[in-house]
PDB file of C-alpha atoms in Angstrom:
ATOM      1  CA  MET L 223      96.029 105.971 134.020  1.00  0.00           C
ATOM      2  CA  LYS L 224      97.695 102.785 132.434  1.00  0.00           C
ATOM      3  CA  HIS L 225     100.696 103.565 130.084  1.00  0.00           C
ATOM      4  CA  VAL L 226     101.225 100.784 127.527  1.00  0.00           C
ATOM      5  CA  ALA L 227     104.405 100.777 125.238  1.00  0.00           C
ATOM      6  CA  ILE L 228     103.669  99.206 121.724  1.00  0.00           C
ATOM      7  CA  LEU L 229     106.880  97.932 119.736  1.00  0.00           C
ATOM      8  CA  GLY L 230     106.127  97.553 116.005  1.00  0.00           C
ATOM      9  CA  ALA L 231     103.265 100.147 116.037  1.00  0.00           C
ATOM     10  CA  SER L 232     103.386 100.440 112.189  1.00  0.00           C
ATOM     11  CA  SER L 233     102.334  96.951 111.640  1.00  0.00           C
ATOM     12  CA  GLN L 234      98.634  96.221 110.473  1.00  0.00           C
ATOM     13  CA  ILE L 235      97.594  94.260 113.597  1.00  0.00           C
ATOM     14  CA  ALA L 236      99.176  96.759 115.880  1.00  0.00           C
ATOM     15  CA  LYS L 237      97.280  99.823 113.953  1.00  0.00           C
ATOM     16  CA  ASP L 238      94.026  97.842 114.769  1.00  0.00           C
ATOM     17  CA  MET L 239      94.897  97.458 118.225  1.00  0.00           C
ATOM     18  CA  ILE L 240      96.031 101.316 118.739  1.00  0.00           C
ATOM     19  CA  ARG L 241      92.852 102.481 116.814  1.00  0.00           C
ATOM     20  CA  LEU L 242      90.675 100.378 119.584  1.00  0.00           C
ATOM     21  CA  MET L 243      92.934 101.049 122.349  1.00  0.00           C
ATOM     22  CA  ALA L 244      92.748 104.802 121.683  1.00  0.00           C
ATOM     23  CA  GLN L 245      89.056 104.575 122.650  1.00  0.00           C
ATOM     24  CA  GLN L 246      90.069 103.660 126.266  1.00  0.00           C
ATOM     25  CA  GLU L 247      90.094 106.933 128.419  1.00  0.00           C
ATOM     26  CA  ASP L 248      92.132 105.174 130.954  1.00  0.00           C
ATOM     27  CA  THR L 249      95.128 104.280 128.618  1.00  0.00           C
ATOM     28  CA  CYS L 250      97.975 106.290 127.307  1.00  0.00           C
ATOM     29  CA  MET L 251     100.385 104.530 124.464  1.00  0.00           C
ATOM     30  CA  GLN L 252     103.722 104.976 123.585  1.00  0.00           C
ATOM     31  CA  LEU L 253     104.369 103.782 120.048  1.00  0.00           C
ATOM     32  CA  TYR L 254     107.731 102.814 118.901  1.00  0.00           C
ATOM     33  CA  VAL L 255     108.699 102.379 115.144  1.00  0.00           C
ATOM     34  CA  ARG L 256     111.737 102.383 112.865  1.00  0.00           C
ATOM     35  CA  ASP L 257     110.425 105.419 110.811  1.00  0.00           C
ATOM     36  CA  LEU L 258     108.349 108.010 112.449  1.00  0.00           C
ATOM     37  CA  VAL L 259     106.900 109.910 109.402  1.00  0.00           C
ATOM     38  CA  PRO L 260     104.517 107.329 108.170  1.00  0.00           C
ATOM     39  CA  VAL L 261     103.072 106.662 111.573  1.00  0.00           C
ATOM     40  CA  GLN L 262     102.661 110.311 112.236  1.00  0.00           C
ATOM     41  CA  GLN L 263     100.735 110.847 109.235  1.00  0.00           C
ATOM     42  CA  TRP L 264      98.503 107.754 110.048  1.00  0.00           C
ATOM     43  CA  LEU L 265      97.871 109.280 113.647  1.00  0.00           C
ATOM     44  CA  GLY L 266      96.969 112.610 112.026  1.00  0.00           C
ATOM     45  CA  GLN L 267      94.586 111.028 109.520  1.00  0.00           C
ATOM     46  CA  LEU L 268      92.804 109.404 112.385  1.00  0.00           C
ATOM     47  CA  GLY L 269      93.039 112.320 114.835  1.00  0.00           C
ATOM     48  CA  LEU L 270      94.845 110.023 117.263  1.00  0.00           C
ATOM     49  CA  GLY L 271      97.756 112.112 117.987  1.00  0.00           C
ATOM     50  CA  GLY L 272      96.603 113.209 121.261  1.00  0.00           C
ATOM     51  CA  ARG L 273      96.372 109.765 122.482  1.00  0.00           C
ATOM     52  CA  CYS L 274      99.751 108.421 121.743  1.00  0.00           C
ATOM     53  CA  THR L 275     103.446 109.675 121.868  1.00  0.00           C
ATOM     54  CA  LEU L 276     105.617 108.389 119.216  1.00  0.00           C
ATOM     55  CA  HIS L 277     109.240 107.215 119.573  1.00  0.00           C
ATOM     56  CA  LEU L 278     112.132 105.584 117.660  1.00  0.00           C
ATOM     57  CA  TYR L 279     112.921 102.115 118.941  1.00  0.00           C
ATOM     58  CA  GLU L 280     116.307 103.679 120.359  1.00  0.00           C
ATOM     59  CA  ALA L 281     114.147 105.628 122.871  1.00  0.00           C
ATOM     60  CA  TYR L 282     112.632 102.530 124.501  1.00  0.00           C
ATOM     61  CA  GLY L 283     113.108 102.205 128.106  1.00  0.00           C
ATOM     62  CA  GLN L 284     113.392 105.978 128.655  1.00  0.00           C
ATOM     63  CA  HIS L 285     109.625 106.398 129.491  1.00  0.00           C
ATOM     64  CA  GLU L 286     107.826 104.770 132.112  1.00  0.00           C
ATOM     65  CA  HIS L 287     105.019 102.155 131.296  1.00  0.00           C
ATOM     66  CA  ASP L 288     103.035  99.567 133.000  1.00  0.00           C
ATOM     67  CA  ALA L 289     102.894  97.108 130.179  1.00  0.00           C
ATOM     68  CA  VAL L 290     104.477  96.318 126.758  1.00  0.00           C
ATOM     69  CA  ILE L 291     103.049  94.719 123.646  1.00  0.00           C
ATOM     70  CA  ASN L 292     105.671  93.430 121.107  1.00  0.00           C
ATOM     71  CA  PHE L 293     104.293  93.418 117.635  1.00  0.00           C
ATOM     72  CA  VAL L 294     107.431  93.250 115.862  1.00  0.00           C
ATOM     73  CA  GLY L 295     107.520  90.551 113.412  1.00  0.00           C
ATOM     74  CA  VAL L 296     106.620  89.389 109.903  1.00  0.00           C
ATOM     75  CA  GLY L 297     102.834  89.841 108.572  1.00  0.00           C
ATOM     76  CA  ASP L 298     103.327  88.545 105.122  1.00  0.00           C
ATOM     77  CA  PRO L 299     104.327  84.925 104.295  1.00  0.00           C
ATOM     78  CA  GLN L 300     106.049  86.197 101.088  1.00  0.00           C
ATOM     79  CA  ARG L 301     108.126  88.407 103.289  1.00  0.00           C
ATOM     80  CA  ALA L 302     108.889  85.632 105.821  1.00  0.00           C
ATOM     81  CA  ALA L 303     110.237  83.522 102.733  1.00  0.00           C
ATOM     82  CA  TRP L 304     112.566  86.490 101.617  1.00  0.00           C
ATOM     83  CA  MET L 305     113.755  87.064 105.256  1.00  0.00           C
ATOM     84  CA  GLY L 306     115.061  83.416 105.903  1.00  0.00           C
ATOM     85  CA  ALA L 307     117.373  82.974 108.676  1.00  0.00           C
ATOM     86  CA  SER L 308     117.375  86.704 109.721  1.00  0.00           C
ATOM     87  CA  ILE L 309     114.007  86.076 111.226  1.00  0.00           C
ATOM     88  CA  PHE L 310     115.982  84.704 114.263  1.00  0.00           C
ATOM     89  CA  GLY L 311     118.017  87.880 115.014  1.00  0.00           C
ATOM     90  CA  ILE L 312     115.073  90.280 114.557  1.00  0.00           C
ATOM     91  CA  THR L 313     112.969  88.256 116.911  1.00  0.00           C
ATOM     92  CA  GLN L 314     115.583  88.028 119.551  1.00  0.00           C
ATOM     93  CA  GLN L 315     116.773  91.665 119.259  1.00  0.00           C
ATOM     94  CA  TYR L 316     113.349  93.260 120.170  1.00  0.00           C
ATOM     95  CA  ASP L 317     112.643  90.540 122.840  1.00  0.00           C
ATOM     96  CA  ASP L 318     115.959  91.204 124.444  1.00  0.00           C
ATOM     97  CA  MET L 319     115.071  94.946 124.559  1.00  0.00           C
ATOM     98  CA  VAL L 320     111.789  94.269 126.294  1.00  0.00           C
ATOM     99  CA  MET L 321     113.313  91.506 128.603  1.00  0.00           C
ATOM    100  CA  ALA L 322     116.238  93.953 129.742  1.00  0.00           C
ATOM    101  CA  GLY L 323     113.329  96.423 130.731  1.00  0.00           C
ATOM    102  CA  LEU L 324     111.440  93.640 132.620  1.00  0.00           C
ATOM    103  CA  MET L 325     114.495  92.830 134.594  1.00  0.00           C
ATOM    104  CA  GLN L 326     114.809  96.344 136.002  1.00  0.00           C
ATOM    105  CA  HIS L 327     110.904  96.691 136.298  1.00  0.00           C
ATOM    106  CA  PRO L 328     109.544  93.220 137.234  1.00  0.00           C
ATOM    107  CA  HIS L 329     106.037  94.520 137.981  1.00  0.00           C
ATOM    108  CA  ARG L 330     105.729  95.445 134.188  1.00  0.00           C
ATOM    109  CA  ARG L 331     103.711  93.068 132.107  1.00  0.00           C
ATOM    110  CA  TYR L 332     104.766  91.756 128.541  1.00  0.00           C
ATOM    111  CA  ILE L 333     102.613  90.672 125.793  1.00  0.00           C
ATOM    112  CA  PHE L 334     104.610  88.891 123.098  1.00  0.00           C
ATOM    113  CA  LEU L 335     102.882  88.141 119.675  1.00  0.00           C
ATOM    114  CA  SER L 336     103.846  84.663 118.966  1.00  0.00           C
ATOM    115  CA  SER L 337     102.219  82.481 116.364  1.00  0.00           C
ATOM    116  CA  GLY L 338     100.456  79.119 115.978  1.00  0.00           C
ATOM    117  CA  ALA L 339     103.487  78.349 113.956  1.00  0.00           C
ATOM    118  CA  ALA L 340     105.221  77.736 117.427  1.00  0.00           C
ATOM    119  CA  TYR L 341     103.621  74.338 117.359  1.00  0.00           C
ATOM    120  CA  GLY L 342     105.404  73.421 114.314  1.00  0.00           C
ATOM    121  CA  SER L 343     104.613  73.441 110.601  1.00  0.00           C
ATOM    122  CA  THR L 344     102.409  70.378 109.960  1.00  0.00           C
ATOM    123  CA  PHE L 345      98.933  70.883 111.681  1.00  0.00           C
ATOM    124  CA  LEU L 346      97.430  67.647 110.257  1.00  0.00           C
ATOM    125  CA  GLU L 347      94.997  68.252 113.024  1.00  0.00           C
ATOM    126  CA  PRO L 348      94.242  71.417 115.111  1.00  0.00           C
ATOM    127  CA  ALA L 349      96.392  72.231 118.279  1.00  0.00           C
ATOM    128  CA  GLY L 350      94.912  71.209 121.507  1.00  0.00           C
ATOM    129  CA  PRO L 351      96.050  71.366 125.199  1.00  0.00           C
ATOM    130  CA  LYS L 352      98.329  68.230 124.781  1.00  0.00           C
ATOM    131  CA  THR L 353      99.698  69.128 121.448  1.00  0.00           C
ATOM    132  CA  GLN L 354     103.465  68.950 121.425  1.00  0.00           C
ATOM    133  CA  ALA L 355     105.669  71.246 119.226  1.00  0.00           C
ATOM    134  CA  ALA L 356     107.276  69.287 116.440  1.00  0.00           C
ATOM    135  CA  ILE L 357     110.323  70.384 114.783  1.00  0.00           C
ATOM    136  CA  SER L 358     112.383  68.461 112.251  1.00  0.00           C
ATOM    137  CA  ILE L 359     115.578  69.155 114.241  1.00  0.00           C
ATOM    138  CA  ASN L 360     117.779  66.752 111.915  1.00  0.00           C
ATOM    139  CA  SER L 361     116.481  68.390 108.708  1.00  0.00           C
ATOM    140  CA  LEU L 362     115.488  71.756 109.552  1.00  0.00           C
ATOM    141  CA  THR L 363     113.937  73.552 106.520  1.00  0.00           C
ATOM    142  CA  PRO L 364     113.784  77.447 105.874  1.00  0.00           C
ATOM    143  CA  GLN L 365     110.143  76.990 106.340  1.00  0.00           C
ATOM    144  CA  GLU L 366     110.669  76.257 109.912  1.00  0.00           C
ATOM    145  CA  TYR L 367     112.838  79.087 110.958  1.00  0.00           C
ATOM    146  CA  TYR L 368     109.778  81.386 111.711  1.00  0.00           C
ATOM    147  CA  SER L 369     108.377  78.382 113.793  1.00  0.00           C
ATOM    148  CA  VAL L 370     111.451  78.000 115.818  1.00  0.00           C
ATOM    149  CA  ALA L 371     112.039  81.568 116.260  1.00  0.00           C
ATOM    150  CA  LYS L 372     108.773  81.857 118.063  1.00  0.00           C
ATOM    151  CA  LEU L 373     109.197  78.751 120.085  1.00  0.00           C
ATOM    152  CA  TYR L 374     112.642  79.940 121.193  1.00  0.00           C
ATOM    153  CA  ALA L 375     111.089  83.066 122.390  1.00  0.00           C
ATOM    154  CA  GLU L 376     108.340  81.354 124.240  1.00  0.00           C
ATOM    155  CA  CYS L 377     110.863  79.026 126.087  1.00  0.00           C
ATOM    156  CA  ARG L 378     113.086  82.122 127.195  1.00  0.00           C
ATOM    157  CA  HIS L 379     109.869  83.626 128.606  1.00  0.00           C
ATOM    158  CA  ARG L 380     108.812  80.367 130.580  1.00  0.00           C
ATOM    159  CA  ALA L 381     112.462  80.492 132.042  1.00  0.00           C
ATOM    160  CA  HIS L 382     111.330  83.493 133.913  1.00  0.00           C
ATOM    161  CA  PRO L 383     108.246  82.457 135.945  1.00  0.00           C
ATOM    162  CA  GLU L 384     108.499  85.293 138.178  1.00  0.00           C
ATOM    163  CA  LEU L 385     107.760  87.731 135.185  1.00  0.00           C
ATOM    164  CA  ALA L 386     104.101  88.590 133.763  1.00  0.00           C
ATOM    165  CA  ILE L 387     104.736  87.373 130.304  1.00  0.00           C
ATOM    166  CA  THR L 388     102.026  86.060 128.113  1.00  0.00           C
ATOM    167  CA  ASP L 389     102.725  84.950 124.568  1.00  0.00           C
ATOM    168  CA  ILE L 390      99.673  85.139 122.330  1.00  0.00           C
ATOM    169  CA  ARG L 391      99.785  82.647 119.702  1.00  0.00           C
ATOM    170  CA  ILE L 392      98.083  84.228 116.551  1.00  0.00           C
ATOM    171  CA  PHE L 393      96.738  81.929 113.899  1.00  0.00           C
ATOM    172  CA  ASN L 394      94.838  84.293 111.399  1.00  0.00           C
ATOM    173  CA  CYS L 395      93.666  87.724 111.809  1.00  0.00           C
ATOM    174  CA  PHE L 396      91.885  89.685 109.199  1.00  0.00           C
ATOM    175  CA  SER L 397      90.509  93.376 109.163  1.00  0.00           C
ATOM    176  CA  ARG L 398      89.603  96.218 106.767  1.00  0.00           C
ATOM    177  CA  THR L 399      93.050  97.634 107.380  1.00  0.00           C
ATOM    178  CA  GLN L 400      94.685  94.499 105.616  1.00  0.00           C
ATOM    179  CA  ASP L 401      97.436  95.038 103.025  1.00  0.00           C
ATOM    180  CA  ILE L 402      95.664  93.363 100.097  1.00  0.00           C
ATOM    181  CA  ALA L 403      98.762  93.044  98.271  1.00  0.00           C
ATOM    182  CA  ALA L 404     100.053  90.551 100.871  1.00  0.00           C
ATOM    183  CA  ARG L 405     100.281  86.935  99.732  1.00  0.00           C
ATOM    184  CA  PHE L 406      97.481  85.131 102.041  1.00  0.00           C
ATOM    185  CA  PHE L 407      94.694  83.126 100.849  1.00  0.00           C
ATOM    186  CA  ILE L 408      92.190  85.482 101.990  1.00  0.00           C
ATOM    187  CA  THR L 409      93.848  88.528 100.421  1.00  0.00           C
ATOM    188  CA  ASP L 410      93.987  86.619  97.133  1.00  0.00           C
ATOM    189  CA  ILE L 411      90.382  86.123  97.420  1.00  0.00           C
ATOM    190  CA  VAL L 412      89.587  89.703  98.160  1.00  0.00           C
ATOM    191  CA  ARG L 413      91.865  90.990  95.137  1.00  0.00           C
ATOM    192  CA  ALA L 414      89.930  88.538  92.825  1.00  0.00           C
ATOM    193  CA  ILE L 415      86.613  90.032  93.915  1.00  0.00           C
ATOM    194  CA  ARG L 416      88.016  93.661  93.678  1.00  0.00           C
ATOM    195  CA  ASP L 417      89.494  93.034  90.157  1.00  0.00           C
ATOM    196  CA  ASN L 418      86.766  90.751  88.806  1.00  0.00           C
ATOM    197  CA  THR L 419      89.275  88.142  88.215  1.00  0.00           C
ATOM    198  CA  VAL L 420      89.204  84.588  88.586  1.00  0.00           C
ATOM    199  CA  LEU L 421      90.967  83.055  91.698  1.00  0.00           C
ATOM    200  CA  GLN L 422      92.896  80.141  91.086  1.00  0.00           C
ATOM    201  CA  THR L 423      93.415  78.010  94.079  1.00  0.00           C
ATOM    202  CA  SER L 424      94.367  74.444  94.828  1.00  0.00           C
ATOM    203  CA  PRO L 425      91.887  71.819  95.633  1.00  0.00           C
ATOM    204  CA  ASP L 426      93.475  70.961  99.015  1.00  0.00           C
ATOM    205  CA  TYR L 427      91.147  71.067 102.011  1.00  0.00           C
ATOM    206  CA  MET L 428      92.144  73.556 104.829  1.00  0.00           C
ATOM    207  CA  VAL L 429      90.406  75.032 107.856  1.00  0.00           C
ATOM    208  CA  ARG L 430      91.364  78.570 109.155  1.00  0.00           C
ATOM    209  CA  ASP L 431      90.439  80.791 112.095  1.00  0.00           C
ATOM    210  CA  PHE L 432      90.264  84.344 111.369  1.00  0.00           C
ATOM    211  CA  MET L 433      90.138  86.712 114.247  1.00  0.00           C
ATOM    212  CA  HIS L 434      88.413  89.947 114.251  1.00  0.00           C
ATOM    213  CA  PRO L 435      90.473  93.115 115.548  1.00  0.00           C
ATOM    214  CA  GLU L 436      87.796  93.564 118.102  1.00  0.00           C
ATOM    215  CA  ASP L 437      88.073  90.150 119.646  1.00  0.00           C
ATOM    216  CA  PHE L 438      91.972  90.480 119.531  1.00  0.00           C
ATOM    217  CA  HIS L 439      91.487  93.737 121.364  1.00  0.00           C
ATOM    218  CA  GLN L 440      89.278  92.125 123.951  1.00  0.00           C
ATOM    219  CA  LEU L 441      91.781  89.396 124.535  1.00  0.00           C
ATOM    220  CA  VAL L 442      94.734  91.735 125.069  1.00  0.00           C
ATOM    221  CA  ASN L 443      92.674  93.780 127.733  1.00  0.00           C
ATOM    222  CA  CYS L 444      91.816  90.546 129.457  1.00  0.00           C
ATOM    223  CA  ILE L 445      95.506  89.872 129.785  1.00  0.00           C
ATOM    224  CA  LEU L 446      96.433  93.453 130.923  1.00  0.00           C
ATOM    225  CA  ASN L 447      93.547  93.603 133.325  1.00  0.00           C
ATOM    226  CA  GLY L 448      93.550  90.041 134.741  1.00  0.00           C
ATOM    227  CA  PRO L 449      95.790  88.399 137.321  1.00  0.00           C
ATOM    228  CA  ARG L 450      99.566  88.335 136.686  1.00  0.00           C
ATOM    229  CA  ARG L 451     100.681  85.149 134.758  1.00  0.00           C
ATOM    230  CA  ASN L 452     103.445  83.749 132.811  1.00  0.00           C
ATOM    231  CA  GLY L 453     102.213  81.460 130.018  1.00  0.00           C
ATOM    232  CA  PRO L 454     100.838  81.189 126.574  1.00  0.00           C
ATOM    233  CA  VAL L 455      97.341  81.862 125.245  1.00  0.00           C
ATOM    234  CA  ASP L 456      96.163  80.801 121.805  1.00  0.00           C
ATOM    235  CA  CYS L 457      93.813  82.930 119.639  1.00  0.00           C
ATOM    236  CA  TYR L 458      90.439  81.452 118.805  1.00  0.00           C
ATOM    237  CA  THR L 459      87.029  82.873 117.453  1.00  0.00           C
ATOM    238  CA  LEU L 460      83.446  81.468 117.934  1.00  0.00           C
ATOM    239  CA  ALA L 461      84.238  79.056 115.008  1.00  0.00           C
ATOM    240  CA  PRO L 462      86.767  78.314 112.393  1.00  0.00           C
ATOM    241  CA  VAL L 463      85.891  78.098 108.742  1.00  0.00           C
ATOM    242  CA  ASP L 464      86.933  75.571 106.206  1.00  0.00           C
ATOM    243  CA  LYS L 465      87.969  76.478 102.656  1.00  0.00           C
ATOM    244  CA  PRO L 466      84.764  74.960 100.640  1.00  0.00           C
ATOM    245  CA  THR L 467      82.408  76.998 103.033  1.00  0.00           C
ATOM    246  CA  LEU L 468      84.568  80.180 102.728  1.00  0.00           C
ATOM    247  CA  LEU L 469      84.715  80.121  98.997  1.00  0.00           C
ATOM    248  CA  GLU L 470      80.939  79.418  98.622  1.00  0.00           C
ATOM    249  CA  ALA L 471      80.086  82.298 101.197  1.00  0.00           C
ATOM    250  CA  MET L 472      82.424  84.873  99.093  1.00  0.00           C
ATOM    251  CA  GLN L 473      80.846  83.638  96.078  1.00  0.00           C
ATOM    252  CA  LEU L 474      77.183  84.143  97.263  1.00  0.00           C
ATOM    253  CA  GLN L 475      77.923  87.579  99.125  1.00  0.00           C
ATOM    254  CA  PHE L 476      80.451  89.133  96.890  1.00  0.00           C
ATOM    255  CA  GLY L 477      80.401  87.367  93.437  1.00  0.00           C
ATOM    256  CA  LEU L 478      83.822  85.679  93.883  1.00  0.00           C
ATOM    257  CA  GLN L 479      84.777  83.470  90.626  1.00  0.00           C
ATOM    258  CA  TYR L 480      87.261  80.691  91.392  1.00  0.00           C
ATOM    259  CA  GLU L 481      88.806  77.623  90.025  1.00  0.00           C
ATOM    260  CA  PHE L 482      90.679  74.807  91.438  1.00  0.00           C
ATOM    261  CA  VAL L 483      94.166  74.312  89.770  1.00  0.00           C
ATOM    262  CA  GLY L 484      97.322  72.654  90.769  1.00  0.00           C
ATOM    263  CA  THR L 485      98.198  71.581  94.192  1.00  0.00           C
ATOM    264  CA  ALA L 486      99.151  73.146  97.452  1.00  0.00           C
ATOM    265  CA  ALA L 487     102.800  73.294  96.203  1.00  0.00           C
ATOM    266  CA  THR L 488     101.870  76.337  93.895  1.00  0.00           C
ATOM    267  CA  VAL L 489     100.841  78.484  96.940  1.00  0.00           C
ATOM    268  CA  VAL L 490     103.152  80.517  99.062  1.00  0.00           C
ATOM    269  CA  ASN L 491     103.583  78.758 102.367  1.00  0.00           C
ATOM    270  CA  ALA L 492     106.454  80.471 104.071  1.00  0.00           C
ATOM    271  CA  THR L 493     105.951  78.521 107.335  1.00  0.00           C
ATOM    272  CA  GLY L 494     104.732  75.347 105.980  1.00  0.00           C
ATOM    273  CA  THR L 495     101.451  73.789 104.737  1.00  0.00           C
ATOM    274  CA  LYS L 496      98.912  73.566 107.395  1.00  0.00           C
ATOM    275  CA  PRO L 497      95.595  71.982 106.656  1.00  0.00           C
ATOM    276  CA  HIS L 498      94.181  72.491 110.089  1.00  0.00           C
ATOM    277  CA  TYR L 499      95.784  75.774 111.220  1.00  0.00           C
ATOM    278  CA  TYR L 500      93.608  76.659 114.329  1.00  0.00           C
ATOM    279  CA  SER L 501      93.481  75.798 117.993  1.00  0.00           C
ATOM    280  CA  LEU L 502      91.175  74.174 120.448  1.00  0.00           C
ATOM    281  CA  ASN L 503      93.047  75.367 123.214  1.00  0.00           C
ATOM    282  CA  ARG L 504      90.639  77.627 125.535  1.00  0.00           C
ATOM    283  CA  GLN L 505      93.154  78.870 128.141  1.00  0.00           C
ATOM    284  CA  ALA L 506      91.884  82.439 127.597  1.00  0.00           C
ATOM    285  CA  GLU L 507      88.508  81.683 128.909  1.00  0.00           C
ATOM    286  CA  ALA L 508      89.925  81.783 132.448  1.00  0.00           C
ATOM    287  CA  LEU L 509      90.784  85.301 131.728  1.00  0.00           C
ATOM    288  CA  GLY L 510      87.347  86.197 130.680  1.00  0.00           C
ATOM    289  CA  TYR L 511      87.891  86.184 127.109  1.00  0.00           C
ATOM    290  CA  LEU L 512      84.458  85.355 125.005  1.00  0.00           C
ATOM    291  CA  PRO L 513      84.768  85.966 121.127  1.00  0.00           C
ATOM    292  CA  VAL L 514      82.101  87.876 119.481  1.00  0.00           C
ATOM    293  CA  TYR L 515      82.750  87.067 115.937  1.00  0.00           C
ATOM    294  CA  SER L 516      83.139  83.657 114.008  1.00  0.00           C
ATOM    295  CA  SER L 517      85.902  83.407 111.240  1.00  0.00           C
ATOM    296  CA  LEU L 518      83.183  83.732 108.580  1.00  0.00           C
ATOM    297  CA  ASP L 519      81.714  86.831 110.427  1.00  0.00           C
ATOM    298  CA  CYS L 520      84.885  88.395 110.497  1.00  0.00           C
ATOM    299  CA  VAL L 521      85.949  87.700 106.924  1.00  0.00           C
ATOM    300  CA  THR L 522      82.422  88.771 105.368  1.00  0.00           C
ATOM    301  CA  LYS L 523      82.244  91.947 107.477  1.00  0.00           C
ATOM    302  CA  GLU L 524      85.768  93.195 106.874  1.00  0.00           C
ATOM    303  CA  THR L 525      85.648  92.377 103.233  1.00  0.00           C
ATOM    304  CA  ALA L 526      82.524  94.415 102.586  1.00  0.00           C
ATOM    305  CA  SER L 527      84.251  97.363 104.364  1.00  0.00           C
ATOM    306  CA  ILE L 528      87.314  96.988 101.909  1.00  0.00           C
ATOM    307  CA  LEU L 529      85.039  96.687  98.995  1.00  0.00           C
ATOM    308  CA  GLY L 530      82.795  99.834 100.024  1.00  0.00           C
ATOM    309  CA  ARG L 531      79.818  97.565 100.604  1.00  0.00           C
ATOM    310  CA  ASP L 532      79.742  97.911 104.232  1.00  0.00           C
ATOM    311  CA  ILE L 533      76.095  97.033 105.134  1.00  0.00           C
ATOM    312  CA  PHE L 534      76.565  95.362 108.258  1.00  0.00           C
TER     313      PHE L 534
END
């Protein structure tokens, strides 16, 4: 039986992982959160109480586990903007917690949820195997705080090559459990469809890669079940999607109404404007990861479920 600790278990991406991992008969989960009651209610609604134990963060380290996944972070760009410099302390606090445990239990595996933002805030072209992180060190802006926090954590992890630490760089995820009130471009689209309003968006071209929860779950299992390693992997799907294609598909399938107004400056970009925010890195192939969904598959399938039109 494999015992997996999950920090930040109340986040949307963590809940998707928990729901899928609960189907694994060989896995028990320890969930760590700041507030027990909402997660207890969620587990009860899904009938997952018997597959998990629930703990406050203060209890981390008191129960043996084979691996730990650190989901603690910011999932909403608006919240990232509000948090500002506090993102540094929060990221390090929970990373320190896990690292202290690894020092005592070096056999343990650690998966840290990093971000494509660790490369920097420009993305004038997609990330690739030779892409270097770009930080404006002499004129650091609040939009770069999130990037620097993730980059710093990754650097700390590489400084311990003897430990099995994998940093998963997430670019974009989307699922039927997404908080539709969050300020993402894709949630703006879904709200416009749901409310029968006209989406106002800038004409700026961009490309995004939306990962489906099942593909993310597959990637995590490839890391947990594969050889011990210390290094990053970038998330990717069968294919990214550009903005015109996405808008046209959502109009055709769901009746999205949209119009182009203003510029990218009018959009919430807490970590910087990124025209090509996706990766061409394929390190995960060596671990056996083979994505099932394209970005457009993910968005249309999960949007259909959100809107109650799940015909897939």
